[in-house]
Every structure is written in structure tokens, then in C-alpha cells.
Short mmCIF file of C-alpha atoms and ligand atoms in Angstrom, two decimals:
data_model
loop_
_atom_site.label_atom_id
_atom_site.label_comp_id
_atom_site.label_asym_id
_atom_site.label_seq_id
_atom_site.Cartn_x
_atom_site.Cartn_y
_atom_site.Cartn_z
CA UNK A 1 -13.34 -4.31 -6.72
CA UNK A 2 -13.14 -6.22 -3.36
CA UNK A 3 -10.50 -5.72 -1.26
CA UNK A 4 -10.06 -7.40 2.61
CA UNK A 5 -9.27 -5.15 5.46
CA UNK A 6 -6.11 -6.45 5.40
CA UNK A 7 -4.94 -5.30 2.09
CA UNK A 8 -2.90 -1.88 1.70
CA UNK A 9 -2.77 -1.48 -2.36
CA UNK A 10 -4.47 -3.26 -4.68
CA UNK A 11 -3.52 -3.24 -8.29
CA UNK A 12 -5.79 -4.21 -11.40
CA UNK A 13 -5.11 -4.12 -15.31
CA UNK A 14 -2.56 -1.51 -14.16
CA UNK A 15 -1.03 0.04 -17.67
CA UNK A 16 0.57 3.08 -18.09
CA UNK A 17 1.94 4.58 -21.19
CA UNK A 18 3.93 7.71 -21.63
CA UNK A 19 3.02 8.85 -25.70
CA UNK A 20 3.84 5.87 -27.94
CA UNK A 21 6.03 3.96 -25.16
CA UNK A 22 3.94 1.54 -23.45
CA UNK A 23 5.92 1.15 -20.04
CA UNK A 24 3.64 -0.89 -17.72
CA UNK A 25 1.46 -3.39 -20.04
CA UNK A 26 -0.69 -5.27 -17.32
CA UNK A 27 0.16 -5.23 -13.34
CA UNK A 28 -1.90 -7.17 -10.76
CA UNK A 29 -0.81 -7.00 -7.33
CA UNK A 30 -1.79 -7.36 -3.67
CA UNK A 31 -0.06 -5.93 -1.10
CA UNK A 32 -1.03 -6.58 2.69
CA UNK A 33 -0.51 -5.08 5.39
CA UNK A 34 2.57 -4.84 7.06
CA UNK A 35 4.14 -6.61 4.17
CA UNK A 36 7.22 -5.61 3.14
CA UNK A 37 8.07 -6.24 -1.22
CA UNK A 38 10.96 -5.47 -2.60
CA UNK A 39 10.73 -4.26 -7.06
CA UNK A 40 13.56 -5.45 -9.08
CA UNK A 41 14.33 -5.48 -12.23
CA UNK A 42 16.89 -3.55 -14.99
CA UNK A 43 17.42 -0.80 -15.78
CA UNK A 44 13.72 1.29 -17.87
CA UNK A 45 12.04 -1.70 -16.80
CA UNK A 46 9.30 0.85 -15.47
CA UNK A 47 10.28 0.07 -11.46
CA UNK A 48 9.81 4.19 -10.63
CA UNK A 49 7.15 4.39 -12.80
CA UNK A 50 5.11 1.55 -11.59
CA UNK A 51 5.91 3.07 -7.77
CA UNK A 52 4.93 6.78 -9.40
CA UNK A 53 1.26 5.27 -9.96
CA UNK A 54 0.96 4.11 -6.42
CA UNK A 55 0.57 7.60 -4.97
CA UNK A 56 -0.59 8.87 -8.04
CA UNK A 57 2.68 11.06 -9.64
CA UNK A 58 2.10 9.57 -12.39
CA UNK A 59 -1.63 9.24 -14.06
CA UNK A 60 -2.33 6.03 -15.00
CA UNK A 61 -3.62 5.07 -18.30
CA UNK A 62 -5.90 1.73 -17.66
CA UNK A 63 -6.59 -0.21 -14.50
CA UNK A 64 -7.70 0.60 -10.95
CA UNK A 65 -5.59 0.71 -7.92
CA UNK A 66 -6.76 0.75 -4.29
CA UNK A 67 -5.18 2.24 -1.55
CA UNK A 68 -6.50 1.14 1.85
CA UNK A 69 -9.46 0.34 -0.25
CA UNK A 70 -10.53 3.59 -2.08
CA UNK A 71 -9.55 3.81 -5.61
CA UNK A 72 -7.18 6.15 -6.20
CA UNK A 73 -7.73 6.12 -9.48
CA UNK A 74 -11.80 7.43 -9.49
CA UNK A 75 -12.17 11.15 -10.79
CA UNK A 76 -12.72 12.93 -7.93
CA UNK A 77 -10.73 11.35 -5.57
CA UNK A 78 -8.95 14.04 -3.41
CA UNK A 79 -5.04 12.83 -4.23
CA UNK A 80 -4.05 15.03 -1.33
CA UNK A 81 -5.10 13.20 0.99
CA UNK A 82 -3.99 10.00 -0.60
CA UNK A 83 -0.62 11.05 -0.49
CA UNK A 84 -1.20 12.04 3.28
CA UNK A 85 -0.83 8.50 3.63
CA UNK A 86 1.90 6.94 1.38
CA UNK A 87 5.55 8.24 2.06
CA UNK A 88 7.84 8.75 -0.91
CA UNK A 89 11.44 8.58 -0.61
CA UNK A 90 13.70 9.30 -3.47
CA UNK A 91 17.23 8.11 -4.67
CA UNK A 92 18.12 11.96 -4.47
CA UNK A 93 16.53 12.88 -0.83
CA UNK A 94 14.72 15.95 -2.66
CA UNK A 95 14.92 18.00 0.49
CA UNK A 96 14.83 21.89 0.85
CA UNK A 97 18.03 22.92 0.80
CA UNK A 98 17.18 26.56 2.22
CA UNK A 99 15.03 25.09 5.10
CA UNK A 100 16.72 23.54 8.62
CA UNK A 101 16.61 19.80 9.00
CA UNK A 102 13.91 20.39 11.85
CA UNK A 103 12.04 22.99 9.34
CA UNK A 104 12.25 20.08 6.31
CA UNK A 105 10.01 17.56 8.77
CA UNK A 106 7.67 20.17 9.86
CA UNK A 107 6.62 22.20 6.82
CA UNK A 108 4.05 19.67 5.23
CA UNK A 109 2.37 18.70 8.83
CA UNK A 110 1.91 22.28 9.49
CA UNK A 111 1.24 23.40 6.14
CA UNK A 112 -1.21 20.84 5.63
CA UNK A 113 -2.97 21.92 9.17
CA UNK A 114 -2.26 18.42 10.18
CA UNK A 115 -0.24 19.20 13.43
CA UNK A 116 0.61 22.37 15.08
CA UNK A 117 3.61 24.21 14.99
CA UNK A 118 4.78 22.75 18.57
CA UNK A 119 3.83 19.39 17.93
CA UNK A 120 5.46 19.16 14.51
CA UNK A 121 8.37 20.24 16.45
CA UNK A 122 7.89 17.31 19.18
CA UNK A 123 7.10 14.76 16.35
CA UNK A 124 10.51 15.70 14.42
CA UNK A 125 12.92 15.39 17.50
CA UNK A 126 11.32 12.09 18.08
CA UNK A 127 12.03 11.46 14.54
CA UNK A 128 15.42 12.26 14.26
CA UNK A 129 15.88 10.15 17.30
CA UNK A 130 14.61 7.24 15.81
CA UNK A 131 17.08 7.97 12.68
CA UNK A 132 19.80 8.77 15.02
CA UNK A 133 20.34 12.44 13.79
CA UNK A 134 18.77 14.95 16.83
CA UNK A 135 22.34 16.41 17.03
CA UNK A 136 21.31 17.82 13.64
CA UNK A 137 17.63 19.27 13.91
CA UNK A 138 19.04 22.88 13.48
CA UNK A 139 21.40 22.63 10.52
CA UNK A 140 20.75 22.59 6.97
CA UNK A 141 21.06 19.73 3.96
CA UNK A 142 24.18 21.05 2.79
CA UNK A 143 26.09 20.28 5.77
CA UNK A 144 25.09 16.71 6.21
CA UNK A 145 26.70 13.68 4.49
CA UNK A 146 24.88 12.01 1.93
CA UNK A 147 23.35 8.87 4.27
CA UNK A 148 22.03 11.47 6.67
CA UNK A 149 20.38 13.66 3.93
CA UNK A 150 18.46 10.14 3.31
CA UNK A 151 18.02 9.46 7.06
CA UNK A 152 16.40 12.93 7.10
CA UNK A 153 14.34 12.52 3.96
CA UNK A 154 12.74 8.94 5.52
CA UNK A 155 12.28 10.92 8.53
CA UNK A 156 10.21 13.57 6.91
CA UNK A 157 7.56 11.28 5.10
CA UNK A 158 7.14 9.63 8.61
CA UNK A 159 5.78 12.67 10.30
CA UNK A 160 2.53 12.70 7.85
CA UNK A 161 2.18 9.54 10.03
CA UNK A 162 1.44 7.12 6.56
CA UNK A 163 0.45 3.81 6.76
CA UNK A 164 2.54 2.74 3.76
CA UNK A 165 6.30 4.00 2.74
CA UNK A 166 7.45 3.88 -1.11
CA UNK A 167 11.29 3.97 -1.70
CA UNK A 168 12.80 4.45 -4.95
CA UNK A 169 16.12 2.77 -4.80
CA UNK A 170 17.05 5.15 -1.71
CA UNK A 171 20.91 4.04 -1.66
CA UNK A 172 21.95 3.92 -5.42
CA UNK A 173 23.16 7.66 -4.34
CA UNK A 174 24.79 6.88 -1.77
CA UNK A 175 28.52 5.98 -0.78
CA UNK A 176 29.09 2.64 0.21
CA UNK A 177 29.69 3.45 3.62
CA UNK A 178 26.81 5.29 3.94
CA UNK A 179 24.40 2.42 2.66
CA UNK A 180 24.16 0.65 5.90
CA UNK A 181 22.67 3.35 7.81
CA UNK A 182 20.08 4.07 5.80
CA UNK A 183 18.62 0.40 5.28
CA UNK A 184 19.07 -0.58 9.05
CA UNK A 185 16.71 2.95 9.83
CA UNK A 186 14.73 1.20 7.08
CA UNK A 187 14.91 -2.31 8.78
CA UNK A 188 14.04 -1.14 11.83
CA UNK A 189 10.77 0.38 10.02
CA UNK A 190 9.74 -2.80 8.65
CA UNK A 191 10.13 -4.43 12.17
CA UNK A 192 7.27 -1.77 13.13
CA UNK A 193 5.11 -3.38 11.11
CA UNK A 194 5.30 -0.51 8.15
CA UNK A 195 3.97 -1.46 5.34
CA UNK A 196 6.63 -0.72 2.56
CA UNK A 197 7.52 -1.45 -1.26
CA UNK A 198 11.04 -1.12 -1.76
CA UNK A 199 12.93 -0.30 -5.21
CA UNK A 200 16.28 -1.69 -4.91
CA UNK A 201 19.73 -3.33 -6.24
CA UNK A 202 20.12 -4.40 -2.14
CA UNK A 203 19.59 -7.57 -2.82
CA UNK A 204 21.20 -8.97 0.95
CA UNK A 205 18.24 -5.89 2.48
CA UNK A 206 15.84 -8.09 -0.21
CA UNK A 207 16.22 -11.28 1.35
CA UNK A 208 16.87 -10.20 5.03
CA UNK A 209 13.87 -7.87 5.08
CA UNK A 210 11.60 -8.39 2.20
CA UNK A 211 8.07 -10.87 2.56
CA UNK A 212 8.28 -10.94 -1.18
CA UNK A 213 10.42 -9.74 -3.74
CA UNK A 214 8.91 -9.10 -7.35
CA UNK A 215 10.95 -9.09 -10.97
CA UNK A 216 9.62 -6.26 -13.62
CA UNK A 217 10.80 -6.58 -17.42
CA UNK A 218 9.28 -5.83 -20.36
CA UNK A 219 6.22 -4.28 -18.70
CA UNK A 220 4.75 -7.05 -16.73
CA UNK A 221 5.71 -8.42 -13.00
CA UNK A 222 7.41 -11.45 -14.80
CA UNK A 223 8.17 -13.52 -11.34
CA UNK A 224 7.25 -12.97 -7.83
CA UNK A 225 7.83 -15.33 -4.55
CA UNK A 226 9.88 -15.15 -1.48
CA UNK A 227 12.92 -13.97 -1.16
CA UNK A 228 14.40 -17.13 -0.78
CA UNK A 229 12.43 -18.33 -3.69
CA UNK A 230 13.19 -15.61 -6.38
CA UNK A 231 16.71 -14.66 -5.27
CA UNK A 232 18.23 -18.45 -4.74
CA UNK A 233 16.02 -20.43 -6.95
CA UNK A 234 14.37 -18.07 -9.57
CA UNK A 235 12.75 -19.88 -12.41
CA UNK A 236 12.02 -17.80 -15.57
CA UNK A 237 15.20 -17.14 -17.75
CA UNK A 238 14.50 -13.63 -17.44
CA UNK A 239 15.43 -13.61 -13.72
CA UNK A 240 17.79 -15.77 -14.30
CA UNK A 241 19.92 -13.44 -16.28
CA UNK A 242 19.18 -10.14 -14.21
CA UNK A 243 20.32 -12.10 -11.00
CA UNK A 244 23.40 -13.32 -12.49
CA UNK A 245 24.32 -9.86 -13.63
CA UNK A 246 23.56 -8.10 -10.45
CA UNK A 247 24.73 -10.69 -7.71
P1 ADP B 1 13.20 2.10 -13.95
O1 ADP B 1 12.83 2.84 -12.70
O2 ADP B 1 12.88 0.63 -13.87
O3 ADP B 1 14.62 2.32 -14.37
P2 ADP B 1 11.41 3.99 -15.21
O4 ADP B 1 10.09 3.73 -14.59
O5 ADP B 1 12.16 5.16 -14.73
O6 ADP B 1 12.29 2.66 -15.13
O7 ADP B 1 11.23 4.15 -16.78
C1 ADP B 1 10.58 3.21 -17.58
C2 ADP B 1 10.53 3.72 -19.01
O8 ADP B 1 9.64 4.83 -19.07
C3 ADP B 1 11.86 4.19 -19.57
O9 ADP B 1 11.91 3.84 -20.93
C4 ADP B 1 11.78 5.70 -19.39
O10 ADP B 1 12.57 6.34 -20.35
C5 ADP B 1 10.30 5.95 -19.60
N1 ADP B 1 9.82 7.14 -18.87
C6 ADP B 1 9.81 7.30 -17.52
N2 ADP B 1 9.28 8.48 -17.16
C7 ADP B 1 8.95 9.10 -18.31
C8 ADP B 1 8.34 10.36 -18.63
N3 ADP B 1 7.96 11.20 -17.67
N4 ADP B 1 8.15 10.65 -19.95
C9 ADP B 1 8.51 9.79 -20.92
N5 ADP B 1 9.07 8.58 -20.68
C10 ADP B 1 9.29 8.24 -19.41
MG1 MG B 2 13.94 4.01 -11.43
#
């Protein structure tokens, strides 16, 4: 498959079943880079799942995608390093609860032999700076609220230094109050130039932020376009119906 040097992922005949359920029946997609796309859709629509394949949790069952333009996919490919590059962040932070906030950053750069131990250290204060929570390098999880657990979570998939983020809906955990924090760190991301795909219900981050926003039902990407295209002016009845529900 060809890919430009512009293009982060590339997704082909992408279909992924899990036993009997076919969840993803057929996903092309082309993501540059820098681009910023937003996946929406309801509920089991296969939104996690479809960001799963893209750093290879999940194992796909047809199709090819390309990641900075080596197939992920190929037997043989070493996944570790694939996911050296691709950030995750999850709805539920998934940090380790015994470990410091500083100690949650560090352990994967070190561990991995990617940094040393003193600049891990240096990379995570500037992180925390940049998510506005140095104050906290030297306490653990527990004692943070839940918008800074997330805060600290984005912070720790930035110090692998990836090229490209995933999120997976990384405020439907959160308080209200807490939601704004964590998409302006995120906002402030994209403005970098970070290439990201974003699950989410934020529809006013979708249209503020996004380059393109995508709707998934019934195993296919059923409608794609701009923000202003597929959130003010969405065509297929499908979208039509989520929107309504959800705005
Ligand atoms: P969404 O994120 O859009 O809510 P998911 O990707 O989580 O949807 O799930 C899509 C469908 O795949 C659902 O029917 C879900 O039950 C099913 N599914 C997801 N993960 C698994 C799994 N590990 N094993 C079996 N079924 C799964
Ligand atoms: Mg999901």
C-alpha cells in the first residue's frame, strides 16, 4: 500500500470481529499529519474498538493499517515499538496507583531504556508544567481529583515522545467541572501540531478543535466531513438521529 510522507495512519478493509459479533465490517481511513479527527457515534458502535486496532490492543481480523507507513499489521512487526509512538489515554486514567505522579511518567521511558533516570525526571517536570500540575510530581493518584488524574495520564503518554495521541472519550469520567481542564491541556496539544484521534461526546471540543469529525454505526464510518459539515449540516439519517439525541 502507498502511503505519502504526510500520512500518520492509514486504514484498509479494516474488519474486526470478536467470535460471532462482527464489530468493524469495512474501515478506510487517512489520517495526516497533524490532523486532528474526532470518532462519534453511540453507544457499541465499535468507537474503542476501532481506536484498540490503531496501536494494535486489539488484533485485527482483515485489512492493513499503516502507521507512519509500516504496517502494523505484518507478522513480525515489533508492536513495541509501534506503541512507542502512539499515546493511549483512557476514560479511566489507568495510572499506578502505588507509584508517585513523577514515578507514573518515568517508569516506561526508563524501563524501556529510552531515557535515563535523570532525564525522565527533567522530561516529567516539564510535563507537568505544560499540564499545570508540578505542585504535584511527588504525590500519588489517590490524592488528586479526577481532572488531574487525566491531566497526569495525557502527561505520561507524552514522555514516550509519540507522534500521534489516541483518546478514548477521556472526560465521560469526569465531573463537569473538571472537563474543561482536561480538553484545553488537550487543545493546547493539537495547537502543537499533535496528531490526534479523539473519541468523544464533546461535541463544542469537536467543532472548535477537530479537522474532521467521523460518525461510526453499524460497523462502517457512515459520514465523515468537517466539523462544521457533520455537526451543523449532517446528511445521512443516521447522523441525523445520533446528533439530535446527543446535542
Ligand atoms: P464503543 O466504544 O463505540 O461503545 P466498543 O468498541 O467498546 O464500542 O464495542 C463494540 C462492540 O464490541 C460491542 O458490542 C461490545 O460489546 C463488543 N466488544 C468490545 N470489546 C469486546 C471484547 N473484548 N470481547 C467481546 N466483545 C467485545
Ligand atoms: Mg468506547
Amino acid at each position: 500500500m502507498q502511503v505519502s510522507s504526510e500520512t500518520a495512519i492509514k486504514i484498509k478493509g479494516l474488519k474486526k470481529s470478536f467470535g460471532s459479533l462482527e464489530v468493524l465490517k469495512g474501515m478506510d481511513l487517512e489520517i495526516k499529519k497533524g490532523e486532528v479527527v474526532c470518532l462519534i457515534g453511540p453507544s457499541g458502535s465499535g468507537k474503542s474498538t476501532f481506536l484498540r486496532c490503531m496501536n494494535r490492543l486489539e488484533e485485527i481480523t482483515a485489512g492493513q493499517i499503516l502507521v507512519n507507513g509500516n504496517d502494523i499489521t505484518a507478522s513480525g512487526t515489533n508492536i513495541n515499538k509501534v506503541r512507542e509512538n502512539i499515546g493511549m489515554v483512557f476514560q479511566h486514567f489507568n495510572l499506578f496507583p502505588h507509584l508517585t505522579v513523577k514515578k507514573n511518567i518515568t517508569l516506561a521511558p526508563v524501563e524501556l531504556k529510552l531515557m535515563s533516570k535523570e532525564e525522565a525526571d527533567k522530561k516529567a517536570i516539564e510535563l507537568l508544567k505544560m499540564v499545570g500540575l508540578e505542585q504535584k510530581a511527588n504525590v500519588h493518584p489517590a490524592q488528586l481529583s479526577g481532572g488531574q488524574k487525566q491531566r497526569v495520564a495525557i502527561a505520561r503518554a507524552l514522555a514516550m515522545n509519540p507522534d500521534i495521541m489516541l483518546f478514548d472519550e477521556p472526560t465521560s469520567a469526569l465531573d463537569p467541572e473538571m472537563v474543561g481542564e482536561v480538553l484545553n491541556v488537550m487543545k493546547e496539544l493539537a495547537k502543537k501540531g499533535m496528531t490526534m484521534v479523539v473519541v468523544t461526546h464533546e461535541m463544542g471540543f469537536a467543532r472548535e478543535v477537530s479537522d474532521r469529525v467521523l460518525f461510526l454505526d453499524g460497523g462502517y464510518i457512515l459520514e465523515e466531513g468537517s466539523p462544521e459539515e457533520l455537526l451543523s449540516n449532517p446528511k445521512n439519517p443516521r447522523t441525523i438521529d445520533f446528533l439530535n439525541k446527543v446535542l
